[in-house]
Amino acid sequence: MPLNSSIIFLTVPEENRVPRHIAIVMDGNGRWAQRQHRPRFWGHKRGVERVRSTVEGCIDLGVEALTLFAFSTENWKRPEEEVSFLMNLFISSLSREVKRLHKNGIRLRIIGETTQFPEKLQQSIVDAERLTENNSRLALNIAANYGGRWDITKATRHLCQQVAEGRLKPEEVTESLLQQQVSLGELPEPDLFIRTGGEQRVSNFLLWQMAYCEFYFTDLYWPEFDRTALEAAVASFGRRQRRFGHTGEQLVES
Ligand code: IPE
Ligand code: IPE
Ligand code: MG
């Protein structure tokens, strides 16, 4: 029986399968702190430490890309002092971590509407991306002021502009053209989505990119998400049969 390429991909022994791209909603910092009668800020600070261990874990597991949701387009609705704490934490973490990321061969990208950030933060983002742009050990993407709807809208606007200028016909607008315009379009699509903090929702994360992603939810708060927890998520991914529309019978065992 002839095997097409998608069937060959699906017959890789499942327990050996590691996601190429993991996307994480790092949720639960505030509740984790409050549970210990500490201010929410404390949870955010501890959350940054988990970013470091998760990045290291992904490299060790052989993951190619990691996308972390740090601040959503909806998070501006939080109390002003929490928003400004998060901005300052982002600025200080970026300046503290960027050299280490570079040394470890990590390419850093920030996705989202960064033009709304303070000037100083925008400059740090440009500098960090430029410094790490040729690294290839792990593609680390931080979603900041990011929204899945914003992303699709931005991509659509870009294509509409081309149509308006007569460079593209409406009938030439395809999924693959849109794919090239959304954030992370050049990376493999996220194949494992993890959300900590017990909520089971997407909260406007990578709506377009996660069309065929496997979802994994854990009640652990983000500051509790350690190496063992990451490995449990990846092991769960490895046990799943990804059918991409095929029937289970079509997935020939190797
Ligand atoms: C996630 O933790 C971090 C951000 C959204 C910036 P939360 O701050 O949402 O923590 P909880 O959900 O209130 O516990
Ligand atoms: C989603 O978390 C955004 C980030 C983790 C940055 P939220 O805690 O803001 O999500 P909702 O509002 O509970 O859905
Ligand atoms: Mg939350």
PDB file of C-alpha atoms and ligand atoms in Angstrom:
ATOM      1  CA  MET A   1       0.000   0.000   0.000  1.00  0.00           C
ATOM      2  CA  PRO A   2       1.512   3.354  -1.008  1.00  0.00           C
ATOM      3  CA  LEU A   3       2.315   5.607   1.909  1.00  0.00           C
ATOM      4  CA  ASN A   4       1.922   9.314   1.481  1.00  0.00           C
ATOM      5  CA  SER A   5       4.078  11.715   3.460  1.00  0.00           C
ATOM      6  CA  SER A   6       1.434  12.564   6.070  1.00  0.00           C
ATOM      7  CA  ILE A   7       0.970   8.885   6.905  1.00  0.00           C
ATOM      8  CA  ILE A   8       4.717   8.410   7.303  1.00  0.00           C
ATOM      9  CA  PHE A   9       4.741  11.321   9.778  1.00  0.00           C
ATOM     10  CA  LEU A  10       1.904   9.802  11.751  1.00  0.00           C
ATOM     11  CA  THR A  11       3.599   6.424  12.116  1.00  0.00           C
ATOM     12  CA  VAL A  12       6.572   7.700  14.113  1.00  0.00           C
ATOM     13  CA  PRO A  13       6.496   5.597  17.321  1.00  0.00           C
ATOM     14  CA  GLU A  14       4.246   7.666  19.556  1.00  0.00           C
ATOM     15  CA  GLU A  15       6.222   7.524  22.770  1.00  0.00           C
ATOM     16  CA  ASN A  16       9.175   9.127  20.957  1.00  0.00           C
ATOM     17  CA  ARG A  17       7.206  12.037  19.643  1.00  0.00           C
ATOM     18  CA  VAL A  18       8.222  15.409  20.990  1.00  0.00           C
ATOM     19  CA  PRO A  19       6.270  18.483  19.956  1.00  0.00           C
ATOM     20  CA  ARG A  20       8.166  20.746  17.593  1.00  0.00           C
ATOM     21  CA  HIS A  21       6.426  23.839  18.904  1.00  0.00           C
ATOM     22  CA  ILE A  22       4.908  24.331  22.354  1.00  0.00           C
ATOM     23  CA  ALA A  23       2.636  27.288  23.153  1.00  0.00           C
ATOM     24  CA  ILE A  24       1.942  28.095  26.799  1.00  0.00           C
ATOM     25  CA  VAL A  25      -0.590  30.300  28.582  1.00  0.00           C
ATOM     26  CA  MET A  26       1.343  30.990  31.770  1.00  0.00           C
ATOM     27  CA  ASP A  27      -1.641  31.461  34.056  1.00  0.00           C
ATOM     28  CA  GLY A  28      -2.124  31.489  37.823  1.00  0.00           C
ATOM     29  CA  ASN A  29       0.622  33.804  39.115  1.00  0.00           C
ATOM     30  CA  GLY A  30      -1.816  35.954  41.062  1.00  0.00           C
ATOM     31  CA  ARG A  31      -3.761  33.118  42.680  1.00  0.00           C
ATOM     32  CA  TRP A  32      -0.540  31.307  43.551  1.00  0.00           C
ATOM     33  CA  ALA A  33       0.668  34.371  45.467  1.00  0.00           C
ATOM     34  CA  GLN A  34      -2.707  35.074  47.071  1.00  0.00           C
ATOM     35  CA  ARG A  35      -2.929  31.498  48.311  1.00  0.00           C
ATOM     36  CA  GLN A  36       0.178  32.285  50.349  1.00  0.00           C
ATOM     37  CA  HIS A  37      -1.184  35.643  51.510  1.00  0.00           C
ATOM     38  CA  ARG A  38       1.295  37.481  49.334  1.00  0.00           C
ATOM     39  CA  PRO A  39       0.569  40.247  46.795  1.00  0.00           C
ATOM     40  CA  ARG A  40      -0.094  39.249  43.180  1.00  0.00           C
ATOM     41  CA  PHE A  41       3.154  40.957  42.114  1.00  0.00           C
ATOM     42  CA  TRP A  42       5.134  38.368  43.995  1.00  0.00           C
ATOM     43  CA  GLY A  43       3.575  35.661  41.846  1.00  0.00           C
ATOM     44  CA  HIS A  44       4.530  37.479  38.665  1.00  0.00           C
ATOM     45  CA  LYS A  45       8.142  37.701  39.821  1.00  0.00           C
ATOM     46  CA  ARG A  46       8.275  34.000  40.591  1.00  0.00           C
ATOM     47  CA  GLY A  47       6.640  33.338  37.242  1.00  0.00           C
ATOM     48  CA  VAL A  48       9.682  34.743  35.455  1.00  0.00           C
ATOM     49  CA  GLU A  49      11.860  32.070  37.090  1.00  0.00           C
ATOM     50  CA  ARG A  50       9.613  29.423  35.555  1.00  0.00           C
ATOM     51  CA  VAL A  51      10.209  30.877  32.137  1.00  0.00           C
ATOM     52  CA  ARG A  52      13.893  30.143  32.575  1.00  0.00           C
ATOM     53  CA  SER A  53      13.407  26.530  33.646  1.00  0.00           C
ATOM     54  CA  THR A  54      10.838  25.912  30.898  1.00  0.00           C
ATOM     55  CA  VAL A  55      13.201  27.253  28.237  1.00  0.00           C
ATOM     56  CA  GLU A  56      15.950  24.943  29.498  1.00  0.00           C
ATOM     57  CA  GLY A  57      13.537  22.007  29.610  1.00  0.00           C
ATOM     58  CA  CYS A  58      12.430  22.591  26.031  1.00  0.00           C
ATOM     59  CA  ILE A  59      16.012  22.695  24.785  1.00  0.00           C
ATOM     60  CA  ASP A  60      16.818  19.434  26.574  1.00  0.00           C
ATOM     61  CA  LEU A  61      13.730  17.762  25.134  1.00  0.00           C
ATOM     62  CA  GLY A  62      14.574  18.856  21.588  1.00  0.00           C
ATOM     63  CA  VAL A  63      11.653  21.235  21.119  1.00  0.00           C
ATOM     64  CA  GLU A  64      12.290  23.693  18.256  1.00  0.00           C
ATOM     65  CA  ALA A  65       9.995  26.549  19.222  1.00  0.00           C
ATOM     66  CA  LEU A  66       8.389  27.801  22.417  1.00  0.00           C
ATOM     67  CA  THR A  67       5.791  30.559  22.493  1.00  0.00           C
ATOM     68  CA  LEU A  68       4.811  32.052  25.839  1.00  0.00           C
ATOM     69  CA  PHE A  69       1.781  34.261  26.497  1.00  0.00           C
ATOM     70  CA  ALA A  70       3.057  37.048  28.740  1.00  0.00           C
ATOM     71  CA  PHE A  71       0.500  39.832  28.309  1.00  0.00           C
ATOM     72  CA  SER A  72      -2.743  39.788  26.365  1.00  0.00           C
ATOM     73  CA  THR A  73      -4.535  42.636  24.597  1.00  0.00           C
ATOM     74  CA  GLU A  74      -7.163  42.215  27.348  1.00  0.00           C
ATOM     75  CA  ASN A  75      -4.678  42.519  30.235  1.00  0.00           C
ATOM     76  CA  TRP A  76      -4.701  46.353  29.974  1.00  0.00           C
ATOM     77  CA  LYS A  77      -8.007  46.100  31.851  1.00  0.00           C
ATOM     78  CA  ARG A  78      -6.163  45.160  35.052  1.00  0.00           C
ATOM     79  CA  PRO A  79      -5.528  47.719  37.796  1.00  0.00           C
ATOM     80  CA  GLU A  80      -3.064  50.342  36.641  1.00  0.00           C
ATOM     81  CA  GLU A  81      -0.446  49.416  39.220  1.00  0.00           C
ATOM     82  CA  GLU A  82      -0.472  45.760  38.129  1.00  0.00           C
ATOM     83  CA  VAL A  83      -0.107  46.737  34.457  1.00  0.00           C
ATOM     84  CA  SER A  84       2.808  49.010  35.240  1.00  0.00           C
ATOM     85  CA  PHE A  85       4.432  46.367  37.456  1.00  0.00           C
ATOM     86  CA  LEU A  86       4.175  43.878  34.582  1.00  0.00           C
ATOM     87  CA  MET A  87       5.707  46.383  32.131  1.00  0.00           C
ATOM     88  CA  ASN A  88       8.638  47.042  34.468  1.00  0.00           C
ATOM     89  CA  LEU A  89       9.102  43.333  35.073  1.00  0.00           C
ATOM     90  CA  PHE A  90       9.161  42.758  31.326  1.00  0.00           C
ATOM     91  CA  ILE A  91      11.782  45.492  30.825  1.00  0.00           C
ATOM     92  CA  SER A  92      14.019  44.259  33.649  1.00  0.00           C
ATOM     93  CA  SER A  93      13.707  40.575  32.688  1.00  0.00           C
ATOM     94  CA  LEU A  94      14.504  41.324  29.075  1.00  0.00           C
ATOM     95  CA  SER A  95      17.636  43.288  29.889  1.00  0.00           C
ATOM     96  CA  ARG A  96      18.753  40.716  32.463  1.00  0.00           C
ATOM     97  CA  GLU A  97      18.094  37.587  30.386  1.00  0.00           C
ATOM     98  CA  VAL A  98      19.010  38.570  26.855  1.00  0.00           C
ATOM     99  CA  LYS A  99      22.742  37.868  27.148  1.00  0.00           C
ATOM    100  CA  ARG A 100      22.089  34.463  28.661  1.00  0.00           C
ATOM    101  CA  LEU A 101      19.586  33.642  25.911  1.00  0.00           C
ATOM    102  CA  HIS A 102      22.107  34.658  23.279  1.00  0.00           C
ATOM    103  CA  LYS A 103      24.861  32.605  24.899  1.00  0.00           C
ATOM    104  CA  ASN A 104      22.571  29.590  24.829  1.00  0.00           C
ATOM    105  CA  GLY A 105      21.828  29.944  21.123  1.00  0.00           C
ATOM    106  CA  ILE A 106      18.222  31.067  21.561  1.00  0.00           C
ATOM    107  CA  ARG A 107      16.504  33.330  19.051  1.00  0.00           C
ATOM    108  CA  LEU A 108      14.116  35.701  20.771  1.00  0.00           C
ATOM    109  CA  ARG A 109      11.089  37.258  19.124  1.00  0.00           C
ATOM    110  CA  ILE A 110       8.338  39.349  20.634  1.00  0.00           C
ATOM    111  CA  ILE A 111       4.957  39.009  18.954  1.00  0.00           C
ATOM    112  CA  GLY A 112       2.093  41.444  19.534  1.00  0.00           C
ATOM    113  CA  GLU A 113       1.281  45.140  19.173  1.00  0.00           C
ATOM    114  CA  THR A 114       4.513  46.417  20.671  1.00  0.00           C
ATOM    115  CA  THR A 115       3.988  50.003  19.480  1.00  0.00           C
ATOM    116  CA  GLN A 116       1.759  50.584  22.524  1.00  0.00           C
ATOM    117  CA  PHE A 117       4.635  49.853  24.895  1.00  0.00           C
ATOM    118  CA  PRO A 118       6.831  52.502  26.518  1.00  0.00           C
ATOM    119  CA  GLU A 119       9.650  53.718  24.222  1.00  0.00           C
ATOM    120  CA  LYS A 120      12.306  52.148  26.419  1.00  0.00           C
ATOM    121  CA  LEU A 121      10.699  48.717  26.165  1.00  0.00           C
ATOM    122  CA  GLN A 122      10.286  48.988  22.399  1.00  0.00           C
ATOM    123  CA  GLN A 123      13.986  49.752  22.069  1.00  0.00           C
ATOM    124  CA  SER A 124      14.985  46.810  24.297  1.00  0.00           C
ATOM    125  CA  ILE A 125      12.826  44.533  22.136  1.00  0.00           C
ATOM    126  CA  VAL A 126      14.478  45.685  18.904  1.00  0.00           C
ATOM    127  CA  ASP A 127      17.946  45.263  20.443  1.00  0.00           C
ATOM    128  CA  ALA A 128      17.215  41.793  21.833  1.00  0.00           C
ATOM    129  CA  GLU A 129      15.747  40.539  18.560  1.00  0.00           C
ATOM    130  CA  ARG A 130      18.672  41.892  16.594  1.00  0.00           C
ATOM    131  CA  LEU A 131      21.261  40.363  18.919  1.00  0.00           C
ATOM    132  CA  THR A 132      19.729  36.884  18.789  1.00  0.00           C
ATOM    133  CA  GLU A 133      18.394  36.772  15.215  1.00  0.00           C
ATOM    134  CA  ASN A 134      20.930  34.264  13.882  1.00  0.00           C
ATOM    135  CA  ASN A 135      20.565  31.757  16.718  1.00  0.00           C
ATOM    136  CA  SER A 136      18.926  28.440  15.962  1.00  0.00           C
ATOM    137  CA  ARG A 137      18.911  26.219  19.051  1.00  0.00           C
ATOM    138  CA  LEU A 138      15.417  27.284  20.139  1.00  0.00           C
ATOM    139  CA  ALA A 139      13.002  29.869  18.759  1.00  0.00           C
ATOM    140  CA  LEU A 140      11.606  31.584  21.840  1.00  0.00           C
ATOM    141  CA  ASN A 141       8.611  33.815  21.185  1.00  0.00           C
ATOM    142  CA  ILE A 142       7.090  36.012  23.846  1.00  0.00           C
ATOM    143  CA  ALA A 143       3.528  37.123  23.130  1.00  0.00           C
ATOM    144  CA  ALA A 144       3.162  40.571  24.633  1.00  0.00           C
ATOM    145  CA  ASN A 145       0.144  42.793  24.014  1.00  0.00           C
ATOM    146  CA  TYR A 146      -0.869  39.911  21.816  1.00  0.00           C
ATOM    147  CA  GLY A 147      -4.346  38.794  20.782  1.00  0.00           C
ATOM    148  CA  GLY A 148      -5.254  36.114  18.267  1.00  0.00           C
ATOM    149  CA  ARG A 149      -7.961  38.362  16.795  1.00  0.00           C
ATOM    150  CA  TRP A 150      -5.507  41.259  16.523  1.00  0.00           C
ATOM    151  CA  ASP A 151      -3.119  38.935  14.674  1.00  0.00           C
ATOM    152  CA  ILE A 152      -5.691  37.750  12.118  1.00  0.00           C
ATOM    153  CA  THR A 153      -6.997  41.298  11.654  1.00  0.00           C
ATOM    154  CA  LYS A 154      -3.477  42.618  11.019  1.00  0.00           C
ATOM    155  CA  ALA A 155      -2.812  39.890   8.440  1.00  0.00           C
ATOM    156  CA  THR A 156      -6.158  40.538   6.728  1.00  0.00           C
ATOM    157  CA  ARG A 157      -5.508  44.284   6.604  1.00  0.00           C
ATOM    158  CA  HIS A 158      -2.153  43.648   4.951  1.00  0.00           C
ATOM    159  CA  LEU A 159      -3.727  41.531   2.201  1.00  0.00           C
ATOM    160  CA  CYS A 160      -6.575  44.059   1.733  1.00  0.00           C
ATOM    161  CA  GLN A 161      -3.958  46.744   1.234  1.00  0.00           C
ATOM    162  CA  GLN A 162      -2.355  44.690  -1.538  1.00  0.00           C
ATOM    163  CA  VAL A 163      -5.759  44.186  -3.182  1.00  0.00           C
ATOM    164  CA  ALA A 164      -6.494  47.917  -2.944  1.00  0.00           C
ATOM    165  CA  GLU A 165      -3.175  48.670  -4.652  1.00  0.00           C
ATOM    166  CA  GLY A 166      -4.002  46.204  -7.430  1.00  0.00           C
ATOM    167  CA  ARG A 167      -1.115  43.873  -6.533  1.00  0.00           C
ATOM    168  CA  LEU A 168      -3.405  41.010  -5.527  1.00  0.00           C
ATOM    169  CA  LYS A 169      -6.799  39.799  -6.734  1.00  0.00           C
ATOM    170  CA  PRO A 170      -9.448  38.852  -4.131  1.00  0.00           C
ATOM    171  CA  GLU A 171      -9.608  35.330  -5.591  1.00  0.00           C
ATOM    172  CA  GLU A 172      -5.862  34.997  -5.008  1.00  0.00           C
ATOM    173  CA  VAL A 173      -6.311  35.330  -1.253  1.00  0.00           C
ATOM    174  CA  THR A 174      -5.601  31.844   0.066  1.00  0.00           C
ATOM    175  CA  GLU A 175      -5.014  30.194   3.428  1.00  0.00           C
ATOM    176  CA  SER A 176      -1.319  29.986   2.691  1.00  0.00           C
ATOM    177  CA  LEU A 177      -1.090  33.726   1.922  1.00  0.00           C
ATOM    178  CA  LEU A 178      -2.803  34.525   5.214  1.00  0.00           C
ATOM    179  CA  GLN A 179      -0.543  32.004   6.946  1.00  0.00           C
ATOM    180  CA  GLN A 180       2.470  33.977   5.714  1.00  0.00           C
ATOM    181  CA  GLN A 181       1.108  37.168   7.259  1.00  0.00           C
ATOM    182  CA  VAL A 182       0.142  36.018  10.747  1.00  0.00           C
ATOM    183  CA  SER A 183       2.745  36.012  13.519  1.00  0.00           C
ATOM    184  CA  LEU A 184       5.090  32.982  13.545  1.00  0.00           C
ATOM    185  CA  GLY A 185       3.977  32.056  10.025  1.00  0.00           C
ATOM    186  CA  GLU A 186       7.473  30.815   9.209  1.00  0.00           C
ATOM    187  CA  LEU A 187       7.632  28.364  12.143  1.00  0.00           C
ATOM    188  CA  PRO A 188       6.034  24.938  12.431  1.00  0.00           C
ATOM    189  CA  GLU A 189       2.535  25.412  13.873  1.00  0.00           C
ATOM    190  CA  PRO A 190       2.233  24.913  17.620  1.00  0.00           C
ATOM    191  CA  ASP A 191       1.468  21.237  18.142  1.00  0.00           C
ATOM    192  CA  LEU A 192       1.113  21.314  21.927  1.00  0.00           C
ATOM    193  CA  PHE A 193      -0.790  23.990  23.854  1.00  0.00           C
ATOM    194  CA  ILE A 194      -0.339  24.044  27.621  1.00  0.00           C
ATOM    195  CA  ARG A 195      -2.369  26.164  30.020  1.00  0.00           C
ATOM    196  CA  THR A 196      -1.533  26.252  33.700  1.00  0.00           C
ATOM    197  CA  GLY A 197      -3.757  27.653  36.442  1.00  0.00           C
ATOM    198  CA  GLY A 198      -6.780  25.374  36.074  1.00  0.00           C
ATOM    199  CA  GLU A 199      -8.762  27.372  33.505  1.00  0.00           C
ATOM    200  CA  GLN A 200      -9.644  25.568  30.305  1.00  0.00           C
ATOM    201  CA  ARG A 201      -9.843  28.372  27.779  1.00  0.00           C
ATOM    202  CA  VAL A 202      -7.800  29.918  24.991  1.00  0.00           C
ATOM    203  CA  SER A 203      -8.141  33.582  26.084  1.00  0.00           C
ATOM    204  CA  ASN A 204      -7.496  34.909  22.570  1.00  0.00           C
ATOM    205  CA  PHE A 205      -4.067  33.268  22.184  1.00  0.00           C
ATOM    206  CA  LEU A 206      -2.872  31.913  18.815  1.00  0.00           C
ATOM    207  CA  LEU A 207      -6.295  31.390  17.224  1.00  0.00           C
ATOM    208  CA  TRP A 208      -5.154  30.865  13.642  1.00  0.00           C
ATOM    209  CA  GLN A 209      -1.955  28.981  14.455  1.00  0.00           C
ATOM    210  CA  MET A 210      -3.547  26.426  16.801  1.00  0.00           C
ATOM    211  CA  ALA A 211      -6.080  25.007  14.352  1.00  0.00           C
ATOM    212  CA  TYR A 212      -4.703  21.468  14.846  1.00  0.00           C
ATOM    213  CA  CYS A 213      -2.944  21.815  18.181  1.00  0.00           C
ATOM    214  CA  GLU A 214      -3.221  19.297  21.026  1.00  0.00           C
ATOM    215  CA  PHE A 215      -4.507  20.883  24.244  1.00  0.00           C
ATOM    216  CA  TYR A 216      -3.186  20.138  27.722  1.00  0.00           C
ATOM    217  CA  PHE A 217      -4.509  21.725  30.900  1.00  0.00           C
ATOM    218  CA  THR A 218      -3.046  21.501  34.376  1.00  0.00           C
ATOM    219  CA  ASP A 219      -4.287  22.804  37.725  1.00  0.00           C
ATOM    220  CA  LEU A 220      -0.726  23.742  38.698  1.00  0.00           C
ATOM    221  CA  TYR A 221      -0.235  27.482  38.933  1.00  0.00           C
ATOM    222  CA  TRP A 222       2.465  28.826  36.616  1.00  0.00           C
ATOM    223  CA  PRO A 223       5.072  29.339  39.409  1.00  0.00           C
ATOM    224  CA  GLU A 224       4.635  25.628  40.214  1.00  0.00           C
ATOM    225  CA  PHE A 225       5.147  24.427  36.645  1.00  0.00           C
ATOM    226  CA  ASP A 226       8.498  22.655  36.984  1.00  0.00           C
ATOM    227  CA  ARG A 227      10.487  20.294  34.798  1.00  0.00           C
ATOM    228  CA  THR A 228       8.435  17.255  35.862  1.00  0.00           C
ATOM    229  CA  ALA A 229       5.243  19.075  34.916  1.00  0.00           C
ATOM    230  CA  LEU A 230       6.662  19.971  31.499  1.00  0.00           C
ATOM    231  CA  GLU A 231       7.705  16.369  30.917  1.00  0.00           C
ATOM    232  CA  ALA A 232       4.219  15.169  31.907  1.00  0.00           C
ATOM    233  CA  ALA A 233       2.667  17.479  29.315  1.00  0.00           C
ATOM    234  CA  VAL A 234       5.058  16.290  26.620  1.00  0.00           C
ATOM    235  CA  ALA A 235       4.445  12.643  27.559  1.00  0.00           C
ATOM    236  CA  SER A 236       0.683  13.227  27.257  1.00  0.00           C
ATOM    237  CA  PHE A 237       1.276  14.645  23.774  1.00  0.00           C
ATOM    238  CA  GLY A 238       3.310  11.560  22.861  1.00  0.00           C
ATOM    239  CA  ARG A 239       0.420   9.248  23.776  1.00  0.00           C
ATOM    240  CA  ARG A 240      -2.102  10.956  21.537  1.00  0.00           C
ATOM    241  CA  GLN A 241      -3.058   9.791  18.092  1.00  0.00           C
ATOM    242  CA  ARG A 242      -3.120  12.790  15.801  1.00  0.00           C
ATOM    243  CA  ARG A 243      -5.406  11.975  12.938  1.00  0.00           C
ATOM    244  CA  PHE A 244      -5.607  15.261  10.989  1.00  0.00           C
ATOM    245  CA  GLY A 245      -8.942  14.202   9.561  1.00  0.00           C
ATOM    246  CA  HIS A 246      -7.927  10.626   8.710  1.00  0.00           C
ATOM    247  CA  THR A 247      -9.568   7.640  10.384  1.00  0.00           C
ATOM    248  CA  GLY A 248      -7.596   5.727  12.977  1.00  0.00           C
ATOM    249  CA  GLU A 249      -7.421   2.747  10.593  1.00  0.00           C
ATOM    250  CA  GLN A 250      -5.662   4.836   7.971  1.00  0.00           C
ATOM    251  CA  LEU A 251      -2.793   5.470  10.316  1.00  0.00           C
ATOM    252  CA  VAL A 252      -0.706   2.449   9.439  1.00  0.00           C
ATOM    253  CA  GLU A 253       1.495   1.260  12.294  1.00  0.00           C
ATOM    254  CA  SER A 254       5.137   1.135  11.317  1.00  0.00           C
TER     255      SER A 254
HETATM  256  C1  IPE B   1      -0.834  35.104  34.412  1.00  0.00           C
HETATM  257  O1  IPE B   1      -1.191  35.041  35.737  1.00  0.00           O
HETATM  258  C2  IPE B   1       0.072  36.258  34.105  1.00  0.00           C
HETATM  259  C3  IPE B   1      -0.565  37.339  33.328  1.00  0.00           C
HETATM  260  C4  IPE B   1      -1.757  37.314  32.807  1.00  0.00           C
HETATM  261  C5  IPE B   1       0.238  38.512  33.105  1.00  0.00           C
HETATM  262  P1  IPE B   1      -2.449  35.830  36.268  1.00  0.00           P
HETATM  263  O2  IPE B   1      -2.017  37.180  36.691  1.00  0.00           O
HETATM  264  O3  IPE B   1      -3.550  35.804  35.293  1.00  0.00           O
HETATM  265  O4  IPE B   1      -2.822  34.984  37.545  1.00  0.00           O
HETATM  266  P2  IPE B   1      -4.295  34.629  38.045  1.00  0.00           P
HETATM  267  O5  IPE B   1      -5.003  33.957  36.908  1.00  0.00           O
HETATM  268  O6  IPE B   1      -4.945  35.904  38.438  1.00  0.00           O
HETATM  269  O7  IPE B   1      -4.065  33.714  39.183  1.00  0.00           O
HETATM  270  C1  IPE B   2      -4.202  34.919  29.680  1.00  0.00           C
HETATM  271  O1  IPE B   2      -4.367  34.899  31.048  1.00  0.00           O
HETATM  272  C2  IPE B   2      -3.099  35.816  29.282  1.00  0.00           C
HETATM  273  C3  IPE B   2      -1.776  35.500  29.819  1.00  0.00           C
HETATM  274  C4  IPE B   2      -1.398  34.447  30.460  1.00  0.00           C
HETATM  275  C5  IPE B   2      -0.788  36.493  29.557  1.00  0.00           C
HETATM  276  P1  IPE B   2      -5.536  35.688  31.794  1.00  0.00           P
HETATM  277  O2  IPE B   2      -5.459  35.309  33.208  1.00  0.00           O
HETATM  278  O3  IPE B   2      -5.474  37.142  31.481  1.00  0.00           O
HETATM  279  O4  IPE B   2      -6.829  35.071  31.100  1.00  0.00           O
HETATM  280  P2  IPE B   2      -8.373  35.196  31.495  1.00  0.00           P
HETATM  281  O5  IPE B   2      -8.700  36.652  31.512  1.00  0.00           O
HETATM  282  O6  IPE B   2      -8.552  34.581  32.844  1.00  0.00           O
HETATM  283  O7  IPE B   2      -9.097  34.434  30.444  1.00  0.00           O
HETATM  284 MG    MG B   3      -5.155  34.579  34.997  1.00  0.00          MG
END
